[in-house]
Amino acid sequence: MTPDLWLLLIPLTPLLLVSALALPVVGRHLWRLTPLAVLPALAGALWLPEGAWAFYPWLLLGTELALDPVGRGFLLLTALLWGAAAVYAQGYLGADPSRVRFHAFFLLAMAGNLGLVVAADVVFFYTSFALMSLASMGLVVHEQHFESWRAGWVYLGMALVGEVALFTGLILLVHDAGGHGLVRVWEQPPGMAAVILLLGGLGVKAGLVPLHLWLPLAHPAAPTPASAVLSGAMIKAGLLGWMRLLPPGSVPEALGTVLVVLGLVGAGYGVLAGVFQHRVKTVLAYSSISQMGLMTAGLGVAMMHPALAPALISALVLYALHHGIAKAALFLGVGIAQRVGRTAALAWLLLPGLALAGMPLTSGAVAKTLLKAPMYDAPVDLSLVTLLLSTAAAGTFLLMLRFWVLAAGGSREPRPVPVSLWLPCLALVLGTVVLPWVLAPEDAFKALAVEPALALLWPMGLGLLIGGIALLLARFRGWTLPRWIPEGDLWVPLERGGQGVLGWVSRTPGFWHMPGGGFTLALVHGVPRLWAAWLDRVARGERMLLRWETLGLLFIGLVLSMLVAVYLGAVMVMS
Amino acid sequence: MATGGYMLLLILLSSLLPGVAIFFLREQQFALRTALNLGGATLKFLLIIALLVGVYRDGKTYSLSVNLLPGIDLVLAADALSLLFATLSAVLWLVTTIYAIGYLEDSPNRSRFFGFFSLCVSATVGIAFSGNLITLLIFYEILTLATWPLVVHRGTAESFRAGRIYLAYTLLGGAVLLGAVVWLTLLAGSEPFTAGGYLHHLSADQGPVLIMIFAMLMAGFGVKAALLPLHSWLPRAMVAPAPVSALLHAVAVVKAGAFGIVRVLNDVYGVELAADLGVTLPLLLLAIMTIVYGSVRAVFADDLKQRLAFSTVSQVSYIILGVALAGPIGAVGGLVHLVHQGVMKITLFFCAGNFAETLGIHRVDEMRGVGRRMPWTMTAFTLAALGMIGIPPLAGFISKWYLGLGALEAGLAWVTVVLVVSSLLNALYFLPPILRGWFSRREGPWPDERHGGGRLETHWMLLLPTMAVAAMALGMGLLASLTISPLYWVTFIVEFEYGYDHIWRAIFEWETP
């Protein structure tokens, strides 16, 4: 198969399957084939030749698809997670009355996610990004509870704002570059406005603090297989977009500083807010915010010191793979944990949780070591950043402890776990151990040395210490975790505040006595009244206008006066 | 005079003659009437294709000139812009005819309806092929009159009221237009449309007069294009039957106004002269106000068709925004929206008609769960509505992309803010019906269910045209770089009209590896 066809098939296969769902008789059974839709992508990630590139002059505004090393890593991640989630969905949603609809949106979002990984021009990237964002709305609101609708609206609103910011940023880029191919866009350093718009537009997807508000609401609201891809694969689209559109070296170094600060804040805040959660999936969502913060900080360092960029970028790709697989394994594991006994549940969730915290021998250890290694070689002292990264790892371990406690507790109803549930989960759990040895065996070996292992272990020890004390307090003193931070943290005060301010303003007569209050009052009450009066007058005017006699006379009069005016004008011109 | 002018006459007659013949048919002569309708529509479509082949492959020019009064000619001519509009009319007329036959099945006064329907299209095509302002004016007025019986077709008090408001606005607009055209003819004579305008020699000593005439022309055409203070007839005219609303909003009336504005700006004044006179900026501001106002009103409209009507008010001004940017890329965005808006809006009105005819759904909040009952119509609705928001890869995205780039090119970066605000507002009024349709459940029976029990979700003559136009709305975006795409065509027009040789390269060859 030529790379031309192959690259196109990567996003096209899920779309073809979606259209096949509409077939008359067989269509409603074809959702069973969903896992197969990732096969071209998976095969492409493994076997497409290095530097594969294709140009489709007929598609959109002229589309380029390509696979570079960064793209290969993300493609592998995307294909693995969507494939695993698709298999899982067979069992999880097999009896759902709306399963065909779920799979239709699932496939659309999958096509978008795969497409944006192989996109090599900004229009196709934007198209895929939009497809993914909008189609995942169908996954978030799938269950149609009040909670999922609320999460869905917050998600959709923020996604759309991100979308238009991205659109504006992209046309600024394209206008400066004079072309929409990525290679062409890279030739021109992006302007300040474009940088800000792209930072925000993609930041919504990447859960960049403070644009993360939708994430802890939406990720838990979706059905479990959808949560896994939302939190494991789709969240990475923001990171990939930054790498593609704001390549280190051509962006101002100040942007790097901003990303490092926001990333580290996010890493810390994700832990802080996550620990106070009381639902398993929400803890995982906050953990995603925290982990994305670490990756964002890594990318920020690359932007600050472009010389470190190659090493950091490849480390970030591995980190993204590691986090995606571990997080998806956790989400899928949560679905299994509810069906098995306490010990079995912990067994399912232990390994990916440890990997996330950076346990030696797991993918987390390799990814964290690789990410920190270039920072020790930096021309300036980055020990503060590396220290904070390590501290964040302690936080991650704490978060995982909280997660395990929640996942093991609570009521459970033992049910059989079908093979379609445990097989993909097992594959991902094993992936957290096997993957580094397959992808980067040398680095995996290096991460076993004493020094990096110590650097990984002390944060875990710290996390264990704090978590252990908390557990002991809970057990022997009966302390429970206060509900200080609600799900969706800042969104909740915003939502209440919005309603509160409106209510307060309307309820407080005193408000109107303050200076300028009269004017505001007049404005608030007067303008609608004026508007209504004006509409009334227009309507009355129209009624009069509508009488045939008026209409006819007006028409004739107007024509006559026009002619007279024209005649006079012409006479004046001639004289 | 170049040969082949009879082709243009034939194209006009291909809808005019069936239209006149249909008036004389009895109500029961269904087969003959349908044959005449579809025959005329198909014939027109084929003739237009022949014309396209003649123009693009063989490089022929077609024009026909009849002396009307001393110094005043009636001119029909086919240039690239007129072919764009004529093709749009012919294609959409064909699908709308099929739709209307299905929609009006067993309803009274069908002969009258289809007669005026054909006249209306003849006038639209006449507007497309008008070679000078006088001819354009004549067809424009014919269009006004031919549309009125369609608006009041249902014969209810409400529709007569809407019809009178329609007439009041359009006739007065037409009178202003008449004044402007006469004045301009006195000043400059009855010149044919010329790329780049024919008024340069007057600009030195007649500047204020030209500005005045421009304002009158904009007022005259602006009534039909529903520019801001003159728009209020449009949302009321949606009491007309769905196929009429569809054609009205997509090509016939509203587009005739927008097309007139494009003609005046490009072929009478010329963009450069208009920019020198300083009239493009006010036009731009007016277009922007209309865009925002229409969207805001649409958000608060509960009736589905009314929401679509306010959306038209907003979307048609994208076209005017594009040409008022006075740059080639903006013009590409504006002109391509002439086609894209037409296709997307006709899809939406067909869908609204399907919902109303099949299930009795008229309001947005009645659309709960309609996706399960009518998945195909809902898919078409979703595609067209997302296109209106400007989501890729649909047609509307292409328009928005080039409008944005055009604004940057013209040095008016703030216009992108308008596009963003308008997109968000569009999302605000189009996404709730989509989400309700797909994700809510319906409790209880539909308001008024018909066409049930068949294999298809509704009458095939309603479903098929809807799917066809929805597929066009998708294809025009997804395959925008094909040589038959509206974008390709519009680029050709703009290069020709604006005399920029870089525009082609800028749009189609910048990616050549």
Short mmCIF file of C-alpha atoms in Angstrom, two decimals, chain B residues 190-398:
data_model
loop_
_atom_site.label_atom_id
_atom_site.label_comp_id
_atom_site.label_asym_id
_atom_site.label_seq_id
_atom_site.Cartn_x
_atom_site.Cartn_y
_atom_site.Cartn_z
CA SER B 190 -26.60 53.10 -20.06
CA GLU B 191 -23.27 51.37 -19.97
CA PRO B 192 -22.90 47.59 -19.74
CA PHE B 193 -21.42 46.14 -16.57
CA THR B 194 -17.66 46.43 -16.74
CA ALA B 195 -15.18 44.70 -14.48
CA GLY B 196 -13.63 47.48 -12.43
CA GLY B 197 -16.52 49.88 -13.02
CA TYR B 198 -17.31 52.51 -15.60
CA LEU B 199 -17.59 55.65 -13.51
CA HIS B 200 -13.95 56.60 -13.13
CA HIS B 201 -14.18 59.63 -15.38
CA LEU B 202 -16.98 61.08 -13.26
CA SER B 203 -15.32 60.78 -9.92
CA ALA B 204 -13.39 64.03 -10.18
CA ASP B 205 -16.28 66.48 -10.32
CA GLN B 206 -19.28 64.32 -9.37
CA GLY B 207 -18.01 62.74 -6.16
CA PRO B 208 -20.85 63.74 -3.81
CA VAL B 209 -23.47 62.82 -6.40
CA LEU B 210 -21.90 59.42 -6.86
CA ILE B 211 -21.91 58.89 -3.11
CA MET B 212 -25.57 59.84 -3.00
CA ILE B 213 -26.44 57.47 -5.82
CA PHE B 214 -24.43 54.72 -4.14
CA ALA B 215 -26.41 55.19 -0.96
CA MET B 216 -29.67 55.00 -2.92
CA LEU B 217 -28.53 51.87 -4.74
CA MET B 218 -27.56 50.25 -1.48
CA ALA B 219 -30.92 51.17 0.03
CA GLY B 220 -32.71 49.73 -2.98
CA PHE B 221 -30.82 46.47 -3.05
CA GLY B 222 -30.43 46.44 0.72
CA VAL B 223 -34.16 45.94 1.19
CA LYS B 224 -34.04 42.55 -0.47
CA ALA B 225 -30.67 41.70 1.02
CA ALA B 226 -32.24 42.47 4.42
CA LEU B 227 -29.63 44.99 5.49
CA LEU B 228 -30.20 46.38 8.92
CA PRO B 229 -32.95 48.90 9.11
CA LEU B 230 -34.69 47.35 6.11
CA HIS B 231 -34.78 43.71 7.18
CA SER B 232 -38.02 43.32 9.06
CA TRP B 233 -40.06 41.98 6.15
CA LEU B 234 -37.90 38.87 5.94
CA PRO B 235 -38.65 37.17 9.25
CA ARG B 236 -42.36 37.68 8.68
CA ALA B 237 -42.27 36.33 5.15
CA MET B 238 -41.43 32.95 6.64
CA VAL B 239 -45.17 32.24 6.92
CA ALA B 240 -44.87 31.15 3.30
CA PRO B 241 -44.73 27.39 2.55
CA ALA B 242 -41.34 25.83 3.25
CA PRO B 243 -40.18 25.49 -0.38
CA VAL B 244 -40.90 29.18 -0.92
CA SER B 245 -39.00 30.19 2.19
CA ALA B 246 -36.19 27.93 1.08
CA LEU B 247 -35.92 29.46 -2.35
CA LEU B 248 -36.55 32.97 -1.04
CA HIS B 249 -33.76 32.73 1.49
CA ALA B 250 -31.33 30.74 -0.56
CA VAL B 251 -31.37 32.25 -4.02
CA ALA B 252 -34.33 34.20 -5.19
CA VAL B 253 -35.11 37.35 -3.28
CA VAL B 254 -32.47 37.78 -0.64
CA LYS B 255 -29.68 36.78 -2.95
CA ALA B 256 -30.95 39.04 -5.69
CA GLY B 257 -30.35 41.95 -3.33
CA ALA B 258 -26.90 40.74 -2.38
CA PHE B 259 -26.08 40.05 -6.01
CA GLY B 260 -27.17 43.56 -6.94
CA ILE B 261 -24.86 45.01 -4.30
CA VAL B 262 -21.99 42.92 -5.60
CA ARG B 263 -22.71 44.06 -9.14
CA VAL B 264 -22.84 47.71 -8.18
CA LEU B 265 -19.66 47.48 -6.19
CA ASN B 266 -17.67 45.45 -8.70
CA ASP B 267 -19.06 46.31 -12.11
CA VAL B 268 -20.60 49.76 -11.81
CA TYR B 269 -18.44 51.65 -9.38
CA GLY B 270 -15.48 49.34 -9.21
CA VAL B 271 -13.88 48.51 -5.90
CA GLU B 272 -11.14 51.09 -6.23
CA LEU B 273 -13.49 53.95 -6.96
CA ALA B 274 -15.80 52.86 -4.16
CA ALA B 275 -12.88 52.78 -1.76
CA ASP B 276 -11.74 56.22 -2.98
CA LEU B 277 -15.20 57.62 -2.45
CA GLY B 278 -15.11 56.23 1.07
CA VAL B 279 -18.35 54.28 0.75
CA THR B 280 -16.98 50.82 1.48
CA LEU B 281 -16.34 51.44 5.16
CA PRO B 282 -19.92 52.54 5.94
CA LEU B 283 -21.16 49.54 3.99
CA LEU B 284 -18.83 47.32 5.97
CA LEU B 285 -20.09 48.74 9.24
CA LEU B 286 -23.68 48.28 8.16
CA ALA B 287 -22.97 44.68 7.20
CA ILE B 288 -21.34 44.07 10.57
CA MET B 289 -24.26 45.56 12.46
CA THR B 290 -26.63 43.40 10.46
CA ILE B 291 -24.57 40.29 11.12
CA VAL B 292 -24.59 40.83 14.87
CA TYR B 293 -28.18 42.03 15.06
CA GLY B 294 -29.55 39.13 13.03
CA SER B 295 -27.69 36.62 15.16
CA VAL B 296 -28.86 38.17 18.41
CA ARG B 297 -32.48 38.13 17.28
CA ALA B 298 -32.11 34.54 16.11
CA VAL B 299 -31.00 33.51 19.58
CA PHE B 300 -34.30 34.73 20.99
CA ALA B 301 -36.53 33.29 18.26
CA ASP B 302 -38.41 30.16 19.37
CA ASP B 303 -40.05 29.35 16.08
CA LEU B 304 -37.67 27.24 14.02
CA LYS B 305 -38.38 28.99 10.72
CA GLN B 306 -38.19 32.39 12.34
CA ARG B 307 -34.82 31.47 13.80
CA LEU B 308 -33.66 30.47 10.35
CA ALA B 309 -34.99 33.73 8.92
CA PHE B 310 -33.03 35.87 11.37
CA SER B 311 -30.04 33.71 10.64
CA THR B 312 -30.46 34.62 6.97
CA VAL B 313 -30.46 38.31 7.87
CA SER B 314 -27.14 37.73 9.53
CA GLN B 315 -25.57 35.38 7.01
CA VAL B 316 -26.40 37.29 3.86
CA SER B 317 -24.47 40.21 5.25
CA TYR B 318 -21.35 38.02 5.22
CA ILE B 319 -21.47 38.41 1.45
CA ILE B 320 -21.66 42.17 1.73
CA LEU B 321 -18.98 42.15 4.39
CA GLY B 322 -16.71 40.25 2.03
CA VAL B 323 -17.07 42.58 -0.91
CA ALA B 324 -16.98 45.66 1.31
CA LEU B 325 -13.55 44.61 2.57
CA ALA B 326 -12.48 45.85 -0.87
CA GLY B 327 -9.72 43.31 -1.23
CA PRO B 328 -9.49 40.23 -3.41
CA ILE B 329 -9.36 37.58 -0.69
CA GLY B 330 -12.26 39.16 1.17
CA ALA B 331 -14.20 39.17 -2.09
CA VAL B 332 -13.47 35.47 -2.51
CA GLY B 333 -14.91 34.88 0.95
CA GLY B 334 -17.96 37.03 0.28
CA LEU B 335 -18.78 35.70 -3.16
CA VAL B 336 -18.25 32.10 -2.23
CA HIS B 337 -20.67 32.66 0.63
CA LEU B 338 -23.25 33.67 -1.97
CA VAL B 339 -23.27 30.03 -3.01
CA HIS B 340 -22.46 28.44 0.32
CA GLN B 341 -25.11 30.32 2.27
CA GLY B 342 -27.65 29.43 -0.39
CA VAL B 343 -26.95 25.72 -0.20
CA MET B 344 -26.77 25.59 3.58
CA LYS B 345 -29.86 27.70 4.13
CA ILE B 346 -31.94 25.77 1.63
CA THR B 347 -30.94 22.61 3.49
CA LEU B 348 -32.06 24.10 6.78
CA PHE B 349 -35.40 25.22 5.39
CA PHE B 350 -35.99 21.85 3.75
CA CYS B 351 -35.29 20.24 7.13
CA ALA B 352 -37.64 22.65 8.89
CA GLY B 353 -40.25 21.79 6.27
CA ASN B 354 -39.67 18.07 6.78
CA PHE B 355 -40.09 18.40 10.53
CA ALA B 356 -43.26 20.44 10.11
CA GLU B 357 -44.79 18.22 7.43
CA THR B 358 -43.88 14.89 8.97
CA LEU B 359 -44.22 15.48 12.69
CA GLY B 360 -45.85 18.87 13.02
CA ILE B 361 -42.79 20.37 14.69
CA HIS B 362 -42.63 24.15 14.44
CA ARG B 363 -40.81 25.28 17.54
CA VAL B 364 -37.27 24.59 18.59
CA ASP B 365 -38.26 23.06 21.92
CA GLU B 366 -40.46 20.51 20.15
CA MET B 367 -37.40 19.02 18.51
CA ARG B 368 -36.55 16.78 21.47
CA GLY B 369 -35.58 13.35 20.30
CA VAL B 370 -36.35 14.00 16.67
CA GLY B 371 -33.01 12.48 15.71
CA ARG B 372 -34.24 9.01 16.55
CA ARG B 373 -37.41 9.38 14.50
CA MET B 374 -35.88 11.21 11.51
CA PRO B 375 -32.13 10.53 11.54
CA TRP B 376 -31.53 11.49 7.93
CA THR B 377 -33.22 14.86 8.13
CA MET B 378 -31.51 15.49 11.44
CA THR B 379 -28.15 14.64 9.88
CA ALA B 380 -28.80 17.10 7.08
CA PHE B 381 -29.85 19.73 9.62
CA THR B 382 -26.73 19.12 11.68
CA LEU B 383 -24.44 19.41 8.68
CA ALA B 384 -25.99 22.62 7.44
CA ALA B 385 -26.19 24.21 10.87
CA LEU B 386 -22.59 23.37 11.71
CA GLY B 387 -21.68 24.82 8.32
CA MET B 388 -23.45 28.03 9.25
CA ILE B 389 -21.39 28.23 12.43
CA GLY B 390 -18.31 27.81 10.27
CA ILE B 391 -17.15 24.42 11.49
CA PRO B 392 -14.82 22.68 9.06
CA PRO B 393 -14.97 20.82 6.74
CA LEU B 394 -18.36 22.29 5.78
CA ALA B 395 -18.99 24.99 3.21
CA GLY B 396 -19.42 27.79 5.74
CA PHE B 397 -15.93 27.24 7.05
CA ILE B 398 -14.43 28.02 3.65
#
